Amino acid sequence: MNGIIMVLNAGSSSLKFATYEAAGAALAQLHAGQVEGIGATPHFVARDSHGLKMADELWPDGGAPADHAAALNVIITWLEDRLPAPVVAIGHRVVHGGPDFSAPILIDLGVMAELQALVPLAPLHQPHNLAGITAAAKRFRGVPQVACFDTAFHRTQPFVADTYGLPPQYHAQGIRRFGFHGLSYEYIAGRIAAEDPALAKGRLVVAHLGNGSSLCAIANGRAQASSMGFTAVDGVPMGTRCGQLDPGVVLHLLDSLGMTTAEVTRLIYSNSGLKGMSGISHDVREIEAAGTAAAEGALDYFAYRVRREIASLAAAMGGIDALIFTAGIGENARALRARICEGLGFLGIVLDPALNSANAPEIASADAKLRVLVRRTDEERMIAEHTMAVALGGQAPSHRPASQSEDA
């Protein structure tokens, strides 16, 4: 079936979108953009497939979208005269799929109920993902919607990378290392397979570094371990999230300092990481420009933790054949990439300063033993491909427990 596939990625105060024309097995991107600042000072931006800006709208005199449903209406109104065919399927990024959702799936009321139950595991993301689904269902009645999960790619992790050191009943109850940013890792793994099939069969460490950051060990195209765990707050520090934290610290905050659960949640999710440590911002560009002791300390800590994680994931695979940087920081923060790679010479990682400064696709020095790549990720295209396969391609919806851990 030909038509338009729409991709929606709903965040706490934003609604990103992309549209693709499906013709047979081919997908051609038409538009991409977002409404950001929902609930505060909304800003709508849309671009064509070449990245050229087609719309840039603010609402200084009122009438701004106040919620995700209103933001979707802004997007749809703008698209109405610009789409060459009707919308035939809608794909959504859903951050948490829990232990049972191990592949994209058609959304129905039962699926929505199960996803709602996972909200406590991803409180910053899941409610807004579901709000986007609800808004789209009201606006596009009868159009199939597909949920694509950030956790699904990691369900191939072996038991030792999936479990915690707790009694087995807790793992059976779903307390395990889920991993996130799976759609990004899946896209990068597929891109490397298309570019260099031999390298794709090797051992890759992919660093998805952005406002949300994580790293993943991928061997022969399959996830082996992730820096993130039960929730998307674990692992390396991020824009506003603390990353790895001794659980005893949380107990101390609750029991000794008298903080409430809500206060601790705000601290570790919204007021820590680069923003909390620097006291400036979650934006690396602003932190680098500040030059204060706190700013430098935040950048050094970020680089240190990412560097440790690279070595840890290499150990999980028994070696490493390439390091790949992606996402906003990974693709653009040249100075921070250099900080991260300092001291990784024992793994064969040595950057060429000129190539790194030029943001070249390959940034390792000529005599380095290990390849270091910079690749743009595209989660929206990954979602579109899954949506086409599940909703339009006749693929049976998948809703099965991920059993690899029990079989390990």
mmCIF file of C-alpha atoms in Angstrom:
data_model
loop_
_atom_site.group_PDB
_atom_site.id
_atom_site.type_symbol
_atom_site.label_atom_id
_atom_site.label_comp_id
_atom_site.label_asym_id
_atom_site.label_seq_id
_atom_site.Cartn_x
_atom_site.Cartn_y
_atom_site.Cartn_z
ATOM 1 C CA MET A 1 0.000 0.000 0.000
ATOM 2 C CA ASN A 2 1.313 3.440 -0.897
ATOM 3 C CA GLY A 3 0.758 6.478 1.279
ATOM 4 C CA ILE A 4 2.310 8.591 4.013
ATOM 5 C CA ILE A 5 3.902 7.211 7.143
ATOM 6 C CA MET A 6 4.047 9.723 9.957
ATOM 7 C CA VAL A 7 6.533 9.368 12.798
ATOM 8 C CA LEU A 8 5.882 11.031 16.162
ATOM 9 C CA ASN A 9 8.372 11.334 18.996
ATOM 10 C CA ALA A 10 6.747 12.989 21.996
ATOM 11 C CA GLY A 11 8.910 14.410 24.779
ATOM 12 C CA SER A 12 8.035 16.207 27.978
ATOM 13 C CA SER A 13 7.671 19.601 26.280
ATOM 14 C CA SER A 14 8.099 18.780 22.612
ATOM 15 C CA LEU A 15 6.535 16.827 19.786
ATOM 16 C CA LYS A 16 8.905 15.884 16.974
ATOM 17 C CA PHE A 17 7.565 14.609 13.685
ATOM 18 C CA ALA A 18 8.727 13.276 10.345
ATOM 19 C CA THR A 19 6.799 12.222 7.256
ATOM 20 C CA TYR A 20 7.795 9.617 4.685
ATOM 21 C CA GLU A 21 6.203 8.619 1.405
ATOM 22 C CA ALA A 22 5.925 4.847 1.182
ATOM 23 C CA ALA A 23 5.964 3.459 -2.344
ATOM 24 C CA GLY A 24 6.313 -0.284 -2.404
ATOM 25 C CA ALA A 25 9.344 -1.127 -0.270
ATOM 26 C CA ALA A 26 10.856 2.371 -0.589
ATOM 27 C CA LEU A 27 10.655 5.208 1.915
ATOM 28 C CA ALA A 28 11.321 8.819 0.927
ATOM 29 C CA GLN A 29 11.420 11.453 3.649
ATOM 30 C CA LEU A 30 9.318 14.529 2.961
ATOM 31 C CA HIS A 31 9.354 16.665 6.120
ATOM 32 C CA ALA A 32 10.699 16.820 9.647
ATOM 33 C CA GLY A 33 10.279 19.244 12.511
ATOM 34 C CA GLN A 34 8.904 19.792 15.963
ATOM 35 C CA VAL A 35 6.825 21.878 18.286
ATOM 36 C CA GLU A 36 9.027 22.581 21.292
ATOM 37 C CA GLY A 37 8.291 24.473 24.491
ATOM 38 C CA ILE A 38 4.797 23.008 24.847
ATOM 39 C CA GLY A 39 3.124 24.470 27.925
ATOM 40 C CA ALA A 40 5.547 27.407 28.101
ATOM 41 C CA THR A 41 6.668 29.275 24.954
ATOM 42 C CA PRO A 42 5.885 26.948 22.036
ATOM 43 C CA HIS A 43 7.947 27.179 18.864
ATOM 44 C CA PHE A 44 7.090 25.325 15.652
ATOM 45 C CA VAL A 45 9.812 24.565 13.107
ATOM 46 C CA ALA A 46 9.536 22.392 9.994
ATOM 47 C CA ARG A 47 12.102 21.507 7.325
ATOM 48 C CA ASP A 48 12.071 19.706 4.000
ATOM 49 C CA SER A 49 14.025 16.545 3.181
ATOM 50 C CA HIS A 50 17.139 18.632 2.455
ATOM 51 C CA GLY A 51 17.019 20.371 5.831
ATOM 52 C CA LEU A 52 15.786 23.674 4.436
ATOM 53 C CA LYS A 53 13.465 25.541 6.792
ATOM 54 C CA MET A 54 9.851 25.680 5.591
ATOM 55 C CA ALA A 55 8.146 27.000 8.730
ATOM 56 C CA ASP A 56 9.181 28.897 11.847
ATOM 57 C CA GLU A 57 6.314 30.019 14.038
ATOM 58 C CA LEU A 58 5.890 31.561 17.491
ATOM 59 C CA TRP A 59 2.664 32.683 19.145
ATOM 60 C CA PRO A 60 3.396 36.023 20.878
ATOM 61 C CA ASP A 61 -0.242 37.104 20.755
ATOM 62 C CA GLY A 62 -1.838 33.954 22.160
ATOM 63 C CA GLY A 63 -3.288 30.853 20.561
ATOM 64 C CA ALA A 64 -0.195 28.766 21.298
ATOM 65 C CA PRO A 65 -0.636 24.980 21.653
ATOM 66 C CA ALA A 66 -0.995 24.142 25.330
ATOM 67 C CA ASP A 67 -0.614 20.363 25.175
ATOM 68 C CA HIS A 68 0.479 17.538 22.877
ATOM 69 C CA ALA A 69 -2.939 17.242 21.243
ATOM 70 C CA ALA A 70 -2.874 20.939 20.321
ATOM 71 C CA ALA A 71 0.736 20.620 19.114
ATOM 72 C CA LEU A 72 -0.257 17.714 16.875
ATOM 73 C CA ASN A 73 -3.064 19.824 15.465
ATOM 74 C CA VAL A 74 -0.515 22.535 14.560
ATOM 75 C CA ILE A 75 1.595 19.955 12.750
ATOM 76 C CA ILE A 76 -1.345 18.368 10.924
ATOM 77 C CA THR A 77 -2.774 21.731 9.865
ATOM 78 C CA TRP A 78 0.595 22.694 8.411
ATOM 79 C CA LEU A 79 0.930 19.341 6.616
ATOM 80 C CA GLU A 80 -2.602 19.196 5.174
ATOM 81 C CA ASP A 81 -1.786 20.855 1.853
ATOM 82 C CA ARG A 82 1.742 19.507 1.653
ATOM 83 C CA LEU A 83 1.243 15.739 1.702
ATOM 84 C CA PRO A 84 0.880 14.045 -1.695
ATOM 85 C CA ALA A 85 -1.145 11.139 -0.254
ATOM 86 C CA PRO A 86 -3.152 10.255 2.860
ATOM 87 C CA VAL A 87 -1.539 9.134 6.119
ATOM 88 C CA VAL A 88 -1.780 5.343 6.164
ATOM 89 C CA ALA A 89 0.203 4.527 9.324
ATOM 90 C CA ILE A 90 1.731 6.314 12.313
ATOM 91 C CA GLY A 91 4.833 5.168 14.160
ATOM 92 C CA HIS A 92 5.709 6.236 17.699
ATOM 93 C CA ARG A 93 8.887 6.118 19.743
ATOM 94 C CA VAL A 94 8.053 4.548 23.088
ATOM 95 C CA VAL A 95 10.920 4.653 25.539
ATOM 96 C CA HIS A 96 10.079 1.663 27.742
ATOM 97 C CA GLY A 97 8.775 -1.678 26.529
ATOM 98 C CA GLY A 98 9.446 -3.614 29.710
ATOM 99 C CA PRO A 99 10.352 -7.322 29.544
ATOM 100 C CA ASP A 100 7.492 -8.297 27.235
ATOM 101 C CA PHE A 101 7.682 -5.909 24.271
ATOM 102 C CA SER A 102 10.712 -7.095 22.339
ATOM 103 C CA ALA A 103 9.714 -5.827 18.884
ATOM 104 C CA PRO A 104 7.491 -3.134 17.308
ATOM 105 C CA ILE A 105 3.790 -3.828 17.714
ATOM 106 C CA LEU A 106 0.412 -2.568 16.520
ATOM 107 C CA ILE A 107 -1.183 -0.488 19.247
ATOM 108 C CA ASP A 108 -4.577 -1.400 20.703
ATOM 109 C CA LEU A 109 -6.280 -0.756 24.041
ATOM 110 C CA GLY A 110 -4.590 -3.738 25.671
ATOM 111 C CA VAL A 111 -1.152 -2.600 24.570
ATOM 112 C CA MET A 112 -1.853 0.916 25.826
ATOM 113 C CA ALA A 113 -2.810 -0.440 29.252
ATOM 114 C CA GLU A 114 0.437 -2.407 29.474
ATOM 115 C CA LEU A 115 2.493 0.612 28.402
ATOM 116 C CA GLN A 116 0.727 2.771 30.962
ATOM 117 C CA ALA A 117 1.842 0.344 33.673
ATOM 118 C CA LEU A 118 5.468 1.036 32.692
ATOM 119 C CA VAL A 119 5.228 4.798 33.358
ATOM 120 C CA PRO A 120 7.040 4.559 36.738
ATOM 121 C CA LEU A 121 10.077 3.097 34.951
ATOM 122 C CA ALA A 122 10.401 6.061 32.575
ATOM 123 C CA PRO A 123 8.597 8.975 34.242
ATOM 124 C CA LEU A 124 10.220 11.664 32.076
ATOM 125 C CA HIS A 125 9.313 9.993 28.784
ATOM 126 C CA GLN A 126 6.588 7.343 28.875
ATOM 127 C CA PRO A 127 3.637 9.613 29.795
ATOM 128 C CA HIS A 128 4.425 11.909 26.879
ATOM 129 C CA ASN A 129 4.942 9.026 24.454
ATOM 130 C CA LEU A 130 1.474 7.780 25.391
ATOM 131 C CA ALA A 131 0.013 11.287 25.127
ATOM 132 C CA GLY A 132 1.259 11.421 21.540
ATOM 133 C CA ILE A 133 -0.412 8.094 20.765
ATOM 134 C CA THR A 134 -3.695 9.238 22.290
ATOM 135 C CA ALA A 135 -3.643 12.530 20.403
ATOM 136 C CA ALA A 136 -2.885 10.792 17.093
ATOM 137 C CA ALA A 137 -5.660 8.218 17.643
ATOM 138 C CA LYS A 138 -8.212 11.019 18.022
ATOM 139 C CA ARG A 139 -6.939 12.897 14.982
ATOM 140 C CA PHE A 140 -6.494 9.850 12.693
ATOM 141 C CA ARG A 141 -9.322 7.504 13.593
ATOM 142 C CA GLY A 142 -8.863 4.056 12.109
ATOM 143 C CA VAL A 143 -5.265 4.628 10.992
ATOM 144 C CA PRO A 144 -2.982 1.891 12.378
ATOM 145 C CA GLN A 145 -0.408 3.021 14.926
ATOM 146 C CA VAL A 146 2.815 1.180 15.757
ATOM 147 C CA ALA A 147 4.844 1.414 18.964
ATOM 148 C CA CYS A 148 8.619 1.152 18.489
ATOM 149 C CA PHE A 149 10.574 0.593 21.685
ATOM 150 C CA ASP A 150 13.915 2.004 22.807
ATOM 151 C CA THR A 151 14.405 -1.102 24.946
ATOM 152 C CA ALA A 152 13.732 -3.750 22.275
ATOM 153 C CA PHE A 153 17.215 -3.813 20.680
ATOM 154 C CA HIS A 154 18.760 -4.737 24.029
ATOM 155 C CA ARG A 155 16.697 -7.857 24.588
ATOM 156 C CA THR A 156 19.506 -9.933 23.020
ATOM 157 C CA GLN A 157 21.786 -9.142 25.963
ATOM 158 C CA PRO A 158 23.061 -12.269 27.732
ATOM 159 C CA PHE A 159 21.892 -12.994 31.261
ATOM 160 C CA VAL A 160 24.995 -11.547 32.932
ATOM 161 C CA ALA A 161 24.423 -8.181 31.211
ATOM 162 C CA ASP A 162 20.694 -8.286 31.872
ATOM 163 C CA THR A 163 20.527 -9.079 35.560
ATOM 164 C CA TYR A 164 21.351 -7.425 38.876
ATOM 165 C CA GLY A 165 22.929 -9.095 41.907
ATOM 166 C CA LEU A 166 19.539 -9.678 43.510
ATOM 167 C CA PRO A 167 17.653 -12.905 44.267
ATOM 168 C CA PRO A 168 16.205 -14.473 41.075
ATOM 169 C CA GLN A 169 12.589 -13.603 41.834
ATOM 170 C CA TYR A 170 13.308 -9.910 41.253
ATOM 171 C CA HIS A 171 14.637 -10.574 37.763
ATOM 172 C CA ALA A 172 11.530 -12.652 37.079
ATOM 173 C CA GLN A 173 9.426 -9.680 38.205
ATOM 174 C CA GLY A 174 11.094 -7.476 35.572
ATOM 175 C CA ILE A 175 13.837 -5.807 37.600
ATOM 176 C CA ARG A 176 16.624 -6.053 35.051
ATOM 177 C CA ARG A 177 18.935 -3.987 32.871
ATOM 178 C CA PHE A 178 16.670 -2.969 29.991
ATOM 179 C CA GLY A 179 18.945 -0.511 28.167
ATOM 180 C CA PHE A 180 17.633 2.410 26.104
ATOM 181 C CA HIS A 181 18.343 4.369 22.881
ATOM 182 C CA GLY A 182 17.809 1.063 21.110
ATOM 183 C CA LEU A 183 16.304 2.633 17.988
ATOM 184 C CA SER A 184 19.468 4.693 17.556
ATOM 185 C CA TYR A 185 21.719 1.672 18.058
ATOM 186 C CA GLU A 186 19.646 -0.389 15.652
ATOM 187 C CA TYR A 187 19.945 2.317 13.002
ATOM 188 C CA ILE A 188 23.717 2.645 13.455
ATOM 189 C CA ALA A 189 24.191 -1.131 13.356
ATOM 190 C CA GLY A 190 22.207 -1.284 10.117
ATOM 191 C CA ARG A 191 24.126 1.602 8.594
ATOM 192 C CA ILE A 192 27.486 0.011 9.374
ATOM 193 C CA ALA A 193 26.245 -3.285 7.925
ATOM 194 C CA ALA A 194 25.413 -1.486 4.667
ATOM 195 C CA GLU A 195 28.729 0.417 4.587
ATOM 196 C CA ASP A 196 31.130 -2.265 5.767
ATOM 197 C CA PRO A 197 29.688 -5.770 6.259
ATOM 198 C CA ALA A 198 32.970 -7.110 7.647
ATOM 199 C CA LEU A 199 33.154 -4.414 10.334
ATOM 200 C CA ALA A 200 29.478 -4.955 11.212
ATOM 201 C CA LYS A 201 30.297 -8.564 12.086
ATOM 202 C CA GLY A 202 32.909 -7.353 14.552
ATOM 203 C CA ARG A 203 32.784 -5.783 18.008
ATOM 204 C CA LEU A 204 31.502 -2.214 18.121
ATOM 205 C CA VAL A 205 31.094 0.225 20.983
ATOM 206 C CA VAL A 206 28.548 2.861 20.006
ATOM 207 C CA ALA A 207 28.404 6.043 22.090
ATOM 208 C CA HIS A 208 24.999 7.730 21.792
ATOM 209 C CA LEU A 209 25.835 11.001 23.494
ATOM 210 C CA GLY A 210 23.247 13.752 23.732
ATOM 211 C CA ASN A 211 21.004 15.271 26.373
ATOM 212 C CA GLY A 212 20.314 11.618 27.113
ATOM 213 C CA SER A 213 23.502 9.564 26.845
ATOM 214 C CA SER A 214 24.339 5.891 26.835
ATOM 215 C CA LEU A 215 26.755 3.425 25.272
ATOM 216 C CA CYS A 216 26.144 -0.022 23.836
ATOM 217 C CA ALA A 217 28.352 -3.006 23.031
ATOM 218 C CA ILE A 218 27.282 -4.593 19.727
ATOM 219 C CA ALA A 219 28.815 -7.820 18.398
ATOM 220 C CA ASN A 220 27.765 -9.162 14.991
ATOM 221 C CA GLY A 221 24.883 -6.687 14.969
ATOM 222 C CA ARG A 222 23.410 -7.792 18.302
ATOM 223 C CA ALA A 223 23.411 -5.945 21.623
ATOM 224 C CA GLN A 224 25.709 -7.467 24.241
ATOM 225 C CA ALA A 225 25.636 -4.881 27.032
ATOM 226 C CA SER A 226 24.478 -1.331 27.731
ATOM 227 C CA SER A 227 25.488 1.425 30.126
ATOM 228 C CA MET A 228 21.831 2.095 30.975
ATOM 229 C CA GLY A 229 19.881 -0.248 33.201
ATOM 230 C CA PHE A 230 16.448 -0.547 34.804
ATOM 231 C CA THR A 231 15.693 3.086 34.014
ATOM 232 C CA ALA A 232 17.125 5.736 31.699
ATOM 233 C CA VAL A 233 18.901 7.469 34.582
ATOM 234 C CA ASP A 234 21.686 4.860 34.932
ATOM 235 C CA GLY A 235 25.089 4.816 33.261
ATOM 236 C CA VAL A 236 27.074 7.876 32.212
ATOM 237 C CA PRO A 237 26.066 11.417 33.277
ATOM 238 C CA MET A 238 23.716 13.214 30.904
ATOM 239 C CA GLY A 239 22.303 16.663 30.324
ATOM 240 C CA THR A 240 20.260 16.691 33.528
ATOM 241 C CA ARG A 241 20.467 13.061 34.774
ATOM 242 C CA CYS A 242 23.168 11.946 37.175
ATOM 243 C CA GLY A 243 24.012 8.598 35.634
ATOM 244 C CA GLN A 244 25.507 5.839 37.798
ATOM 245 C CA LEU A 245 24.810 6.448 41.471
ATOM 246 C CA ASP A 246 25.417 4.237 44.489
ATOM 247 C CA PRO A 247 21.912 3.220 45.674
ATOM 248 C CA GLY A 248 23.142 3.949 49.175
ATOM 249 C CA VAL A 249 23.215 7.634 48.207
ATOM 250 C CA VAL A 250 19.493 7.488 47.451
ATOM 251 C CA LEU A 251 18.826 5.827 50.813
ATOM 252 C CA HIS A 252 20.898 8.533 52.524
ATOM 253 C CA LEU A 253 18.979 11.300 50.750
ATOM 254 C CA LEU A 254 15.694 9.759 51.877
ATOM 255 C CA ASP A 255 16.554 8.622 55.384
ATOM 256 C CA SER A 256 19.249 11.020 56.622
ATOM 257 C CA LEU A 257 18.500 14.217 54.695
ATOM 258 C CA GLY A 258 14.740 13.787 54.837
ATOM 259 C CA MET A 259 14.127 14.314 51.140
ATOM 260 C CA THR A 260 10.876 13.028 49.669
ATOM 261 C CA THR A 261 10.741 10.547 46.802
ATOM 262 C CA ALA A 262 9.559 13.347 44.534
ATOM 263 C CA GLU A 263 12.499 15.541 45.557
ATOM 264 C CA VAL A 264 15.009 12.755 44.923
ATOM 265 C CA THR A 265 13.397 12.063 41.564
ATOM 266 C CA ARG A 266 13.760 15.719 40.549
ATOM 267 C CA LEU A 267 17.370 15.735 41.723
ATOM 268 C CA ILE A 268 18.582 12.661 39.838
ATOM 269 C CA TYR A 269 16.488 13.177 36.692
ATOM 270 C CA SER A 270 16.293 16.942 36.258
ATOM 271 C CA ASN A 271 18.918 18.749 38.344
ATOM 272 C CA SER A 272 22.067 16.668 38.041
ATOM 273 C CA GLY A 273 24.440 15.656 35.229
ATOM 274 C CA LEU A 274 26.064 18.404 33.187
ATOM 275 C CA LYS A 275 23.475 20.975 34.290
ATOM 276 C CA GLY A 276 23.732 20.230 37.990
ATOM 277 C CA MET A 277 27.513 19.870 38.089
ATOM 278 C CA SER A 278 28.268 22.945 35.980
ATOM 279 C CA GLY A 279 25.573 25.125 37.547
ATOM 280 C CA ILE A 280 25.127 26.599 34.072
ATOM 281 C CA SER A 281 23.233 24.494 31.557
ATOM 282 C CA HIS A 282 22.775 21.044 30.067
ATOM 283 C CA ASP A 283 24.118 22.401 26.751
ATOM 284 C CA VAL A 284 27.759 21.425 26.179
ATOM 285 C CA ARG A 285 28.346 24.541 24.056
ATOM 286 C CA GLU A 286 27.361 26.845 26.912
ATOM 287 C CA ILE A 287 29.402 24.863 29.423
ATOM 288 C CA GLU A 288 32.510 24.928 27.211
ATOM 289 C CA ALA A 289 32.137 28.667 26.711
ATOM 290 C CA ALA A 290 31.826 29.350 30.453
ATOM 291 C CA GLY A 291 35.329 28.217 31.370
ATOM 292 C CA THR A 292 34.595 28.118 35.114
ATOM 293 C CA ALA A 293 36.048 25.518 37.453
ATOM 294 C CA ALA A 294 32.624 23.927 37.863
ATOM 295 C CA ALA A 295 32.104 23.847 34.090
ATOM 296 C CA GLU A 296 35.489 22.221 33.480
ATOM 297 C CA GLY A 297 34.814 19.738 36.272
ATOM 298 C CA ALA A 298 31.491 18.750 34.690
ATOM 299 C CA LEU A 299 33.103 18.186 31.284
ATOM 300 C CA ASP A 300 36.000 16.241 32.802
ATOM 301 C CA TYR A 301 33.625 14.014 34.744
ATOM 302 C CA PHE A 302 31.471 13.381 31.676
ATOM 303 C CA ALA A 303 34.526 12.435 29.600
ATOM 304 C CA TYR A 304 35.917 10.272 32.410
ATOM 305 C CA ARG A 305 32.714 8.271 32.822
ATOM 306 C CA VAL A 306 32.262 7.782 29.074
ATOM 307 C CA ARG A 307 35.906 6.720 28.762
ATOM 308 C CA ARG A 308 35.437 4.151 31.554
ATOM 309 C CA GLU A 309 32.298 2.841 29.905
ATOM 310 C CA ILE A 310 34.037 2.386 26.547
ATOM 311 C CA ALA A 311 36.687 0.216 28.202
ATOM 312 C CA SER A 312 34.064 -1.676 30.205
ATOM 313 C CA LEU A 313 32.007 -2.515 27.113
ATOM 314 C CA ALA A 314 35.122 -3.571 25.231
ATOM 315 C CA ALA A 315 35.839 -5.968 28.089
ATOM 316 C CA ALA A 316 32.267 -7.301 27.902
ATOM 317 C CA MET A 317 32.946 -8.379 24.292
ATOM 318 C CA GLY A 318 36.533 -9.524 24.789
ATOM 319 C CA GLY A 319 37.812 -6.714 22.589
ATOM 320 C CA ILE A 320 36.766 -3.887 20.294
ATOM 321 C CA ASP A 321 37.064 -3.322 16.541
ATOM 322 C CA ALA A 322 35.596 0.204 16.269
ATOM 323 C CA LEU A 323 34.286 3.060 18.381
ATOM 324 C CA ILE A 324 31.362 4.996 16.915
ATOM 325 C CA PHE A 325 30.149 8.389 18.142
ATOM 326 C CA THR A 326 26.571 9.464 17.426
ATOM 327 C CA ALA A 327 23.739 11.779 18.612
ATOM 328 C CA GLY A 328 24.018 15.502 19.332
ATOM 329 C CA ILE A 329 27.172 15.547 21.456
ATOM 330 C CA GLY A 330 28.753 12.548 19.780
ATOM 331 C CA GLU A 331 28.260 13.989 16.306
ATOM 332 C CA ASN A 332 29.219 17.590 17.022
ATOM 333 C CA ALA A 333 31.186 18.172 20.248
ATOM 334 C CA ARG A 334 34.702 17.889 18.858
ATOM 335 C CA ALA A 335 36.572 19.046 21.957
ATOM 336 C CA LEU A 336 34.593 16.724 24.209
ATOM 337 C CA ARG A 337 35.208 13.777 21.877
ATOM 338 C CA ALA A 338 38.932 14.495 22.195
ATOM 339 C CA ARG A 339 38.654 14.576 26.014
ATOM 340 C CA ILE A 340 36.865 11.239 25.983
ATOM 341 C CA CYS A 341 39.490 9.544 23.813
ATOM 342 C CA GLU A 342 42.474 10.803 25.815
ATOM 343 C CA GLY A 343 43.925 7.867 27.706
ATOM 344 C CA LEU A 344 42.323 5.197 25.497
ATOM 345 C CA GLY A 345 45.531 4.505 23.609
ATOM 346 C CA PHE A 346 45.782 1.125 25.331
ATOM 347 C CA LEU A 347 42.719 0.113 23.300
ATOM 348 C CA GLY A 348 44.300 1.419 20.109
ATOM 349 C CA ILE A 349 42.195 4.597 20.105
ATOM 350 C CA VAL A 350 44.169 7.638 18.956
ATOM 351 C CA LEU A 351 42.456 10.605 17.280
ATOM 352 C CA ASP A 352 43.773 12.729 14.442
ATOM 353 C CA PRO A 353 43.222 16.291 15.753
ATOM 354 C CA ALA A 354 42.623 17.724 12.276
ATOM 355 C CA LEU A 355 40.101 15.050 11.293
ATOM 356 C CA ASN A 356 38.324 15.361 14.632
ATOM 357 C CA SER A 357 38.197 19.149 14.334
ATOM 358 C CA ALA A 358 36.780 18.820 10.807
ATOM 359 C CA ASN A 359 34.099 16.409 12.060
ATOM 360 C CA ALA A 360 35.233 13.859 9.479
ATOM 361 C CA PRO A 361 33.394 10.520 9.178
ATOM 362 C CA GLU A 362 36.552 8.780 10.434
ATOM 363 C CA ILE A 363 38.652 10.607 13.024
ATOM 364 C CA ALA A 364 41.353 8.134 14.093
ATOM 365 C CA SER A 365 44.972 8.882 13.261
ATOM 366 C CA ALA A 366 46.551 7.027 10.357
ATOM 367 C CA ASP A 367 48.673 4.855 12.639
ATOM 368 C CA ALA A 368 45.891 4.082 15.151
ATOM 369 C CA LYS A 369 45.054 0.420 15.663
ATOM 370 C CA LEU A 370 41.341 1.057 16.031
ATOM 371 C CA ARG A 371 38.836 2.821 13.801
ATOM 372 C CA VAL A 372 36.887 5.713 15.325
ATOM 373 C CA LEU A 373 33.812 6.792 13.374
ATOM 374 C CA VAL A 374 31.312 9.631 13.592
ATOM 375 C CA ARG A 375 27.877 8.787 12.216
ATOM 376 C CA ARG A 376 24.575 10.618 12.252
ATOM 377 C CA THR A 377 21.787 8.597 13.810
ATOM 378 C CA ASP A 378 18.209 8.640 12.501
ATOM 379 C CA GLU A 379 15.708 7.203 14.952
ATOM 380 C CA GLU A 380 12.776 8.581 12.957
ATOM 381 C CA ARG A 381 13.723 6.595 9.832
ATOM 382 C CA MET A 382 14.142 3.478 11.949
ATOM 383 C CA ILE A 383 10.630 3.994 13.322
ATOM 384 C CA ALA A 384 9.274 4.577 9.817
ATOM 385 C CA GLU A 385 10.833 1.346 8.568
ATOM 386 C CA HIS A 386 9.356 -0.630 11.461
ATOM 387 C CA THR A 387 5.973 1.004 10.990
ATOM 388 C CA MET A 388 5.899 0.154 7.294
ATOM 389 C CA ALA A 389 6.821 -3.467 8.026
ATOM 390 C CA VAL A 390 4.302 -3.982 10.825
ATOM 391 C CA ALA A 391 1.341 -1.879 9.635
ATOM 392 C CA LEU A 392 1.649 -2.128 5.860
ATOM 393 C CA GLY A 393 3.862 -5.092 5.115
ATOM 394 C CA GLY A 394 1.745 -7.880 6.477
ATOM 395 C CA GLN A 395 4.237 -8.723 9.233
ATOM 396 C CA ALA A 396 2.568 -10.378 12.185
ATOM 397 C CA PRO A 397 2.567 -8.106 15.229
ATOM 398 C CA SER A 398 5.036 -9.247 17.860
ATOM 399 C CA HIS A 399 4.136 -9.257 21.534
ATOM 400 C CA ARG A 400 6.214 -11.914 23.157
ATOM 401 C CA PRO A 401 8.355 -12.190 26.279
ATOM 402 C CA ALA A 402 12.067 -11.702 25.757
ATOM 403 C CA SER A 403 13.313 -15.077 26.898
ATOM 404 C CA GLN A 404 17.006 -14.844 26.090
ATOM 405 C CA SER A 405 17.929 -14.296 29.724
ATOM 406 C CA GLU A 406 16.148 -17.395 30.975
ATOM 407 C CA ASP A 407 17.737 -19.436 28.172
ATOM 408 C CA ALA A 408 21.263 -18.160 28.824
#
